[in-house]
Short mmCIF file of C-alpha atoms in Angstrom, two decimals:
data_model
loop_
_atom_site.label_atom_id
_atom_site.label_comp_id
_atom_site.label_asym_id
_atom_site.label_seq_id
_atom_site.Cartn_x
_atom_site.Cartn_y
_atom_site.Cartn_z
CA MET A 103 64.79 56.44 -70.15
CA THR A 104 66.53 53.65 -72.02
CA GLN A 105 64.13 50.96 -73.23
CA THR A 106 65.35 47.47 -72.43
CA SER A 107 64.79 45.07 -75.31
CA PHE A 108 63.69 41.54 -74.51
CA PRO A 109 62.93 38.92 -77.14
CA ALA A 110 59.46 37.36 -77.20
CA SER A 111 61.16 34.01 -76.74
CA THR A 112 64.75 32.91 -76.31
CA SER A 113 64.13 29.56 -77.98
CA PRO A 114 65.92 28.87 -81.25
CA GLN A 115 63.69 28.87 -84.32
CA HIS A 116 64.02 25.92 -86.63
CA GLU A 117 62.88 26.61 -90.15
CA GLY A 118 60.39 23.98 -91.26
CA ASP A 119 60.13 22.55 -87.72
CA ASP A 120 57.15 23.95 -85.83
CA ILE A 121 57.54 21.67 -82.78
CA PHE A 122 59.03 23.33 -79.71
CA LEU A 123 58.40 20.74 -76.97
CA SER A 124 58.65 17.01 -77.64
CA VAL A 125 57.74 14.43 -74.99
CA ARG A 126 58.62 10.87 -75.99
CA ASP A 127 57.51 7.71 -74.16
CA ILE A 128 57.86 9.27 -70.71
CA GLU A 129 57.47 6.84 -67.81
CA LYS A 130 57.30 7.70 -64.14
CA ARG A 131 56.67 5.34 -61.25
CA PHE A 132 56.27 5.92 -57.53
CA GLY A 133 56.93 2.49 -56.05
CA ALA A 134 54.37 0.11 -57.54
CA PHE A 135 52.21 2.97 -58.82
CA THR A 136 52.65 4.03 -62.46
CA ALA A 137 52.00 7.76 -62.68
CA LEU A 138 53.01 8.13 -66.36
CA ASP A 139 52.69 5.25 -68.79
CA ARG A 140 54.77 5.94 -71.95
CA VAL A 141 53.30 9.41 -72.50
CA SER A 142 54.11 11.16 -75.79
CA LEU A 143 53.18 14.72 -76.71
CA GLU A 144 54.29 17.45 -79.11
CA VAL A 145 53.65 21.17 -78.53
CA LYS A 146 54.12 23.71 -81.31
CA HIS A 147 55.98 27.03 -81.07
CA GLY A 148 53.70 29.64 -79.50
CA GLU A 149 50.94 27.15 -78.72
CA MET A 150 49.01 26.84 -75.48
CA VAL A 151 48.29 23.22 -74.55
CA CYS A 152 46.24 22.21 -71.52
CA LEU A 153 46.76 18.93 -69.68
CA LEU A 154 43.23 18.14 -68.51
CA GLY A 155 42.03 15.31 -66.32
CA PRO A 156 40.81 14.24 -62.89
CA SER A 157 42.95 14.15 -59.76
CA GLY A 158 45.61 11.44 -59.95
CA CYS A 159 45.61 11.15 -63.75
CA GLY A 160 49.30 12.18 -64.04
CA LYS A 161 48.97 15.70 -65.43
CA THR A 162 50.93 17.46 -62.67
CA THR A 163 53.56 14.70 -62.64
CA LEU A 164 54.06 15.24 -66.38
CA LEU A 165 54.45 19.00 -65.94
CA ARG A 166 56.90 18.53 -63.05
CA THR A 167 58.89 16.04 -65.15
CA ILE A 168 59.15 18.53 -68.00
CA ALA A 169 60.29 21.14 -65.47
CA GLY A 170 62.96 18.81 -64.07
CA LEU A 171 61.32 18.76 -60.63
CA GLU A 172 60.74 15.02 -61.07
CA ARG A 173 63.10 12.63 -62.87
CA GLN A 174 61.48 10.34 -65.41
CA ASP A 175 62.15 6.59 -65.27
CA GLY A 176 62.11 6.29 -69.05
CA GLY A 177 61.66 8.36 -72.19
CA ARG A 178 63.17 11.58 -73.54
CA LEU A 179 62.37 15.30 -73.49
CA HIS A 180 63.34 17.91 -76.09
CA ALA A 181 62.67 21.67 -75.95
CA GLY A 182 63.77 24.31 -78.41
CA GLY A 183 65.81 21.82 -80.42
CA ARG A 184 67.88 20.49 -77.51
CA GLU A 185 67.50 17.48 -75.27
CA ILE A 186 66.64 18.44 -71.70
CA SER A 187 65.94 14.96 -70.30
CA LEU A 188 68.76 15.11 -67.75
CA LEU A 189 69.28 18.86 -67.36
CA PRO A 190 68.69 20.49 -63.96
CA PRO A 191 65.63 22.78 -63.70
CA GLN A 192 67.64 26.02 -63.89
CA SER A 193 69.08 25.00 -67.28
CA ARG A 194 65.73 24.24 -68.95
CA ASP A 195 64.71 27.87 -69.68
CA TYR A 196 61.13 28.05 -68.45
CA GLY A 197 58.92 30.19 -66.26
CA ILE A 198 56.50 28.49 -63.90
CA LEU A 199 53.33 29.59 -62.16
CA PHE A 200 51.89 27.60 -59.25
CA GLN A 201 48.47 27.50 -57.62
CA SER A 202 50.01 28.82 -54.38
CA TYR A 203 51.61 31.93 -56.04
CA ALA A 204 54.96 31.16 -54.28
CA LEU A 205 55.75 34.84 -53.71
CA PHE A 206 58.33 35.92 -51.15
CA PRO A 207 56.29 37.65 -48.39
CA ASN A 208 59.30 39.68 -47.18
CA LEU A 209 60.03 41.14 -50.63
CA THR A 210 58.17 43.96 -52.35
CA VAL A 211 56.24 43.38 -55.55
CA GLU A 212 59.12 44.90 -57.51
CA ASP A 213 61.70 42.64 -55.88
CA ASN A 214 59.49 39.57 -56.40
CA VAL A 215 59.18 40.26 -60.12
CA ALA A 216 62.87 41.12 -60.45
CA TYR A 217 63.90 37.92 -58.67
CA GLY A 218 65.51 35.60 -61.17
CA LEU A 219 66.14 38.14 -63.93
CA ASN A 220 69.87 37.51 -63.57
CA ASN A 221 69.56 33.86 -62.62
CA GLY A 222 68.67 32.28 -65.96
CA ALA A 223 71.30 30.16 -67.62
CA GLY A 224 72.98 32.00 -70.47
CA ARG A 225 71.13 35.29 -69.89
CA PRO A 226 72.99 38.62 -69.83
CA LYS A 227 73.38 40.35 -66.47
CA LEU A 228 71.11 43.36 -66.22
CA SER A 229 71.84 46.71 -64.62
CA ARG A 230 69.64 48.00 -61.82
CA GLN A 231 68.00 50.44 -64.26
CA GLN A 232 67.28 47.69 -66.78
CA LYS A 233 65.72 45.58 -64.04
CA HIS A 234 63.57 48.49 -62.92
CA GLU A 235 62.37 49.10 -66.48
CA ARG A 236 61.59 45.44 -67.05
CA VAL A 237 59.63 45.18 -63.80
CA ALA A 238 57.65 48.31 -64.67
CA GLU A 239 56.92 46.90 -68.13
CA MET A 240 55.72 43.55 -66.76
CA LEU A 241 53.56 45.08 -64.02
CA GLY A 242 51.98 47.33 -66.63
CA MET A 243 51.17 44.29 -68.76
CA VAL A 244 49.37 42.56 -65.88
CA GLY A 245 47.55 45.72 -64.77
CA LEU A 246 49.50 46.39 -61.57
CA SER A 247 51.40 49.59 -62.38
CA GLY A 248 52.06 51.55 -59.20
CA SER A 249 52.21 48.45 -56.97
CA GLU A 250 56.00 48.16 -56.95
CA ARG A 251 56.48 49.08 -53.29
CA LYS A 252 53.63 46.97 -51.91
CA TYR A 253 54.12 43.59 -50.26
CA PRO A 254 52.25 40.40 -51.25
CA GLY A 255 50.21 40.49 -48.02
CA GLN A 256 48.72 43.82 -49.10
CA LEU A 257 47.33 42.33 -52.33
CA SER A 258 44.25 40.25 -53.12
CA GLY A 259 44.62 36.67 -54.33
CA GLY A 260 44.05 37.71 -57.94
CA GLN A 261 46.64 40.48 -57.67
CA GLN A 262 49.18 38.11 -56.13
CA GLN A 263 48.71 35.70 -59.01
CA ARG A 264 49.26 38.58 -61.44
CA VAL A 265 52.56 39.33 -59.69
CA ALA A 266 53.54 35.66 -59.96
CA LEU A 267 52.68 35.72 -63.67
CA ALA A 268 54.76 38.87 -64.20
CA ARG A 269 57.68 37.20 -62.41
CA ALA A 270 57.37 34.07 -64.57
CA LEU A 271 57.33 36.11 -67.79
CA ALA A 272 59.96 38.70 -66.84
CA PRO A 273 63.04 36.74 -68.05
CA SER A 274 61.31 35.98 -71.42
CA PRO A 275 61.52 32.21 -70.99
CA SER A 276 61.03 30.02 -74.02
CA LEU A 277 58.47 27.88 -72.18
CA LEU A 278 55.76 28.79 -69.65
CA LEU A 279 54.46 26.09 -67.28
CA LEU A 280 51.20 26.70 -65.40
CA ASP A 281 50.21 24.31 -62.59
CA GLU A 282 46.50 24.97 -61.86
CA PRO A 283 47.31 28.66 -61.33
CA LEU A 284 43.70 29.84 -61.01
CA SER A 285 42.02 27.11 -58.98
CA ALA A 286 42.28 28.98 -55.64
CA LEU A 287 40.59 32.14 -56.96
CA ASP A 288 36.96 33.24 -56.87
CA ALA A 289 34.96 32.50 -60.02
CA GLN A 290 34.79 36.09 -61.32
CA VAL A 291 38.50 36.72 -60.77
CA ARG A 292 39.34 33.35 -62.28
CA GLU A 293 37.35 34.03 -65.44
CA HIS A 294 39.01 37.43 -65.88
CA LEU A 295 42.51 36.01 -65.42
CA GLN A 296 41.80 33.19 -67.88
CA LEU A 297 41.35 35.77 -70.63
CA GLU A 298 44.26 37.88 -69.36
CA ILE A 299 46.71 34.96 -69.37
CA ARG A 300 45.47 33.93 -72.82
CA ARG A 301 46.02 37.48 -74.12
CA LEU A 302 49.54 37.71 -72.70
CA GLN A 303 50.43 34.25 -73.96
CA LYS A 304 49.45 35.26 -77.49
CA GLU A 305 51.16 38.65 -77.20
CA PHE A 306 54.43 37.05 -76.09
CA ARG A 307 53.99 34.08 -78.46
CA ILE A 308 55.33 31.90 -75.68
CA THR A 309 54.90 28.15 -75.80
CA THR A 310 52.73 27.26 -72.80
CA LEU A 311 51.75 24.06 -71.03
CA MET A 312 49.00 24.35 -68.43
CA VAL A 313 47.62 21.81 -65.96
CA THR A 314 43.95 22.03 -65.01
CA HIS A 315 41.08 19.82 -63.88
CA ASP A 316 38.53 22.43 -65.00
CA GLN A 317 37.17 21.54 -68.45
CA GLU A 318 35.67 25.00 -69.05
CA GLU A 319 39.01 26.62 -68.24
CA ALA A 320 40.76 24.34 -70.73
CA MET A 321 38.16 25.09 -73.41
CA VAL A 322 38.56 28.86 -72.93
CA MET A 323 42.36 28.98 -72.83
CA ALA A 324 43.84 26.15 -74.89
CA ASP A 325 44.73 25.83 -78.55
CA ARG A 326 44.79 22.08 -77.96
CA ILE A 327 43.89 19.87 -75.02
CA ALA A 328 45.48 16.61 -73.90
CA VAL A 329 42.88 14.68 -71.88
CA MET A 330 44.66 12.40 -69.42
CA ASN A 331 43.44 9.35 -67.54
CA ARG A 332 45.41 6.85 -65.45
CA GLY A 333 48.79 8.05 -66.63
CA ARG A 334 47.95 8.10 -70.33
CA ILE A 335 46.71 10.62 -72.88
CA GLU A 336 43.27 9.48 -74.04
CA GLN A 337 42.89 12.19 -76.69
CA PHE A 338 44.89 15.16 -77.94
CA GLY A 339 43.13 17.70 -80.12
CA THR A 340 41.46 21.09 -80.39
CA PRO A 341 38.67 21.92 -77.93
CA ASP A 342 36.15 21.52 -80.76
CA GLU A 343 37.49 18.09 -81.76
CA ILE A 344 37.48 16.81 -78.20
CA TYR A 345 34.01 18.11 -77.47
CA ARG A 346 32.29 17.15 -80.71
CA ARG A 347 34.07 13.87 -81.52
CA PRO A 348 35.47 12.37 -78.29
CA ALA A 349 37.80 9.43 -78.87
CA SER A 350 36.70 7.34 -75.89
CA PRO A 351 33.82 7.00 -73.41
CA PHE A 352 36.03 8.56 -70.74
CA VAL A 353 36.60 11.72 -72.81
CA ALA A 354 32.92 11.89 -73.76
CA ASP A 355 31.87 11.68 -70.10
CA PHE A 356 34.61 13.94 -68.70
CA ILE A 357 34.05 16.79 -71.16
CA GLY A 358 30.62 18.37 -70.86
CA GLN A 359 27.27 16.65 -70.34
CA SER A 360 26.34 13.49 -72.20
CA ASN A 361 23.46 11.17 -73.08
CA TRP A 362 24.09 7.43 -73.25
CA LEU A 363 21.60 5.06 -74.90
CA PRO A 364 22.26 1.27 -75.10
CA PHE A 365 21.63 -0.17 -78.55
CA SER A 366 21.69 -3.36 -80.58
CA ARG A 367 22.53 -3.39 -84.28
CA ILE A 368 19.79 -4.05 -86.82
CA SER A 369 21.78 -3.34 -89.98
CA GLY A 370 24.75 -1.27 -91.11
CA SER A 371 23.27 2.15 -90.27
CA GLN A 372 20.24 1.15 -88.20
CA VAL A 373 20.19 0.37 -84.50
CA ALA A 374 17.48 -0.52 -82.00
CA VAL A 375 17.21 1.68 -78.90
CA GLY A 376 14.30 0.78 -76.66
CA THR A 377 11.39 0.37 -79.08
CA LEU A 378 12.92 2.85 -81.55
CA GLN A 379 14.80 2.18 -84.75
CA LEU A 380 17.39 4.93 -85.12
CA GLU A 381 19.58 5.83 -88.06
CA ILE A 382 23.28 6.46 -87.42
CA ARG A 383 26.11 7.48 -89.70
CA PRO A 384 27.28 4.52 -91.81
CA GLU A 385 30.92 5.22 -90.93
CA GLU A 386 30.29 4.60 -87.23
CA GLU A 387 31.97 1.53 -85.76
CA GLU A 388 30.03 -1.65 -86.55
CA LEU A 389 29.42 -3.08 -83.10
CA ALA A 390 26.63 -5.59 -82.60
CA ASN A 391 25.84 -3.97 -79.25
CA GLY A 392 27.05 -0.82 -77.55
CA ARG A 393 26.04 2.67 -76.47
CA LEU A 394 25.01 5.72 -78.45
CA PHE A 395 26.43 9.02 -77.25
CA CYS A 396 25.09 12.50 -77.95
CA ARG A 397 25.35 15.94 -76.36
CA PRO A 398 22.27 17.59 -74.77
CA GLU A 399 22.37 20.51 -77.22
CA ALA A 400 22.20 18.06 -80.13
CA VAL A 401 18.68 16.92 -79.16
CA ASP A 402 16.33 18.69 -81.58
CA LEU A 403 13.00 19.94 -80.24
CA PHE A 404 10.08 20.47 -82.62
CA PRO A 405 11.84 18.92 -85.64
CA HIS A 406 10.36 18.85 -89.14
CA GLU A 407 7.95 15.98 -89.80
CA SER A 408 10.45 14.43 -92.20
CA ALA A 409 13.33 14.47 -89.68
CA ALA A 410 15.08 11.18 -89.02
CA ASN A 411 14.97 9.61 -85.54
CA ARG A 412 11.83 11.57 -84.58
CA PHE A 413 9.72 10.48 -81.60
CA ARG A 414 7.51 11.74 -78.78
CA ALA A 415 8.81 12.73 -75.35
CA ARG A 416 7.63 14.64 -72.32
CA VAL A 417 9.41 17.13 -70.08
CA VAL A 418 9.86 15.73 -66.54
CA ASP A 419 12.21 18.42 -65.20
CA ARG A 420 13.64 21.79 -66.16
CA ILE A 421 16.79 23.50 -64.83
CA TYR A 422 17.64 27.16 -65.46
CA LEU A 423 21.29 27.64 -66.48
CA GLY A 424 21.34 31.35 -67.27
CA ASN A 425 21.65 31.40 -71.05
CA ARG A 426 19.68 28.20 -71.56
CA TYR A 427 17.47 25.59 -69.93
CA ARG A 428 18.38 21.95 -69.45
CA LEU A 429 15.41 19.65 -69.86
CA ALA A 430 15.07 16.11 -68.59
CA LEU A 431 12.97 14.19 -71.10
CA ALA A 432 11.27 10.82 -70.79
CA SER A 433 9.66 8.74 -73.54
CA ASP A 434 7.59 5.58 -73.60
CA ALA A 435 9.84 4.52 -76.48
CA LEU A 436 12.87 4.66 -74.14
CA PRO A 437 11.73 2.90 -70.98
CA GLY A 438 13.95 3.62 -67.99
CA GLN A 439 15.96 6.27 -69.86
CA THR A 440 16.21 9.99 -69.20
CA LEU A 441 17.37 12.19 -72.05
CA LEU A 442 18.96 15.60 -71.39
CA ALA A 443 18.30 18.43 -73.84
CA ASP A 444 19.63 22.00 -73.75
CA VAL A 445 17.26 24.59 -75.25
CA MET A 446 17.14 28.35 -75.57
CA GLY A 447 15.32 31.06 -77.48
CA ASP A 448 12.36 30.12 -79.67
CA ALA A 449 12.23 26.47 -78.63
CA HIS A 450 11.96 27.37 -74.95
CA ASP A 451 9.39 30.10 -75.64
CA ARG A 452 7.30 27.54 -77.51
CA LEU A 453 7.53 25.12 -74.57
CA ASN A 454 6.33 27.83 -72.19
CA ALA A 455 3.42 28.70 -74.47
CA MET A 456 2.35 25.05 -74.58
CA HIS A 457 2.58 24.81 -70.78
CA ASP A 458 0.54 28.01 -70.28
CA ALA A 459 -2.12 26.67 -72.66
CA GLY A 460 -2.30 23.37 -70.75
CA HIS A 461 -0.81 21.32 -73.61
CA ASP A 462 1.69 19.20 -71.69
CA GLN A 463 0.91 15.85 -73.28
CA GLY A 464 4.31 15.70 -74.93
CA ILE A 465 6.45 17.11 -77.73
CA TRP A 466 8.20 15.81 -80.81
CA ILE A 467 11.98 15.53 -80.60
CA SER A 468 14.66 13.99 -82.78
CA LEU A 469 18.22 12.73 -82.44
CA PRO A 470 20.08 13.84 -85.60
CA ARG A 471 22.17 10.97 -86.87
CA GLN A 472 25.26 13.17 -87.35
CA ALA A 473 25.18 13.83 -83.59
CA LEU A 474 25.13 10.16 -82.61
CA GLN A 475 28.42 8.41 -81.89
CA VAL A 476 28.96 4.70 -81.20
CA PHE A 477 30.97 3.42 -78.23
CA VAL A 478 31.37 0.06 -76.57
#
């Protein structure tokens, strides 16, 4: 059998230039509604970027504009060193995967994957044998070897999405676009395919842009995340950067769980919260009044006596989350406030021991200053 050779990507490589996709000041309006408000974004060769945000934030409109399925009202698009702003979709060299799979029900799995292998602009025409080999290779990669003669209606939802992924990757496009491809699947199947798509994306080294409203999905799959809100990108960074140092209250609230404590400034690195005087990092923004933000896992239970920002609290509720517990804490020092804290292991065992012994008067906690961030 002759092995058909396909490049990992058909995009031109530019020495010293690691940017594959460049989005510059893209605007898109639907009547009086502004869907995209001068959006700019750069995606590196071989990188997976997730567009993350709530419904109506503009993420799907941006993906469709890059694909040429919507025409921008302003701005420019470059991919692989060429301008694609006005090119038709078939000339932009991408594969696309939709939430709805978009398989042809009257075609076999083999014919669905083979569809389009000869349709890409500038691609060589393949023989029937070469097509057959490529389809077999792609179905093997997505774990569906032996399914060539089946029809989409004979497959589960997860299997159909694997076929759609194989079809998108078969022509070795330089860009892969994913429009919420896993949102219609059951949780277990979705989690498995998240890792599978990530593995294939890295194996092919294909530049990928994915739309999702699921923050956990974005955290698992993306090299970088662009958090969108009201047609703009609020923050663009690695999952760790976005989670640990959100750039705006919207990002802080949208990504993960959060605690918000209103404060007034006492001095440069001291703020008043309730009846407490808390220390914050001196480099935090010097607002006279605002809100302190911290993640539930940053709340320290049973801190050392010398710990900064240490005070008494009591557990008012406890939720089991599998690998951890989420506590709701109240304190006389924070009237009207509920503080969330995630605990596991020794700290939770110690809480249980105190409860069993009848010692529920309260516990010491602290808010480490490096975990506190200032927002308006």
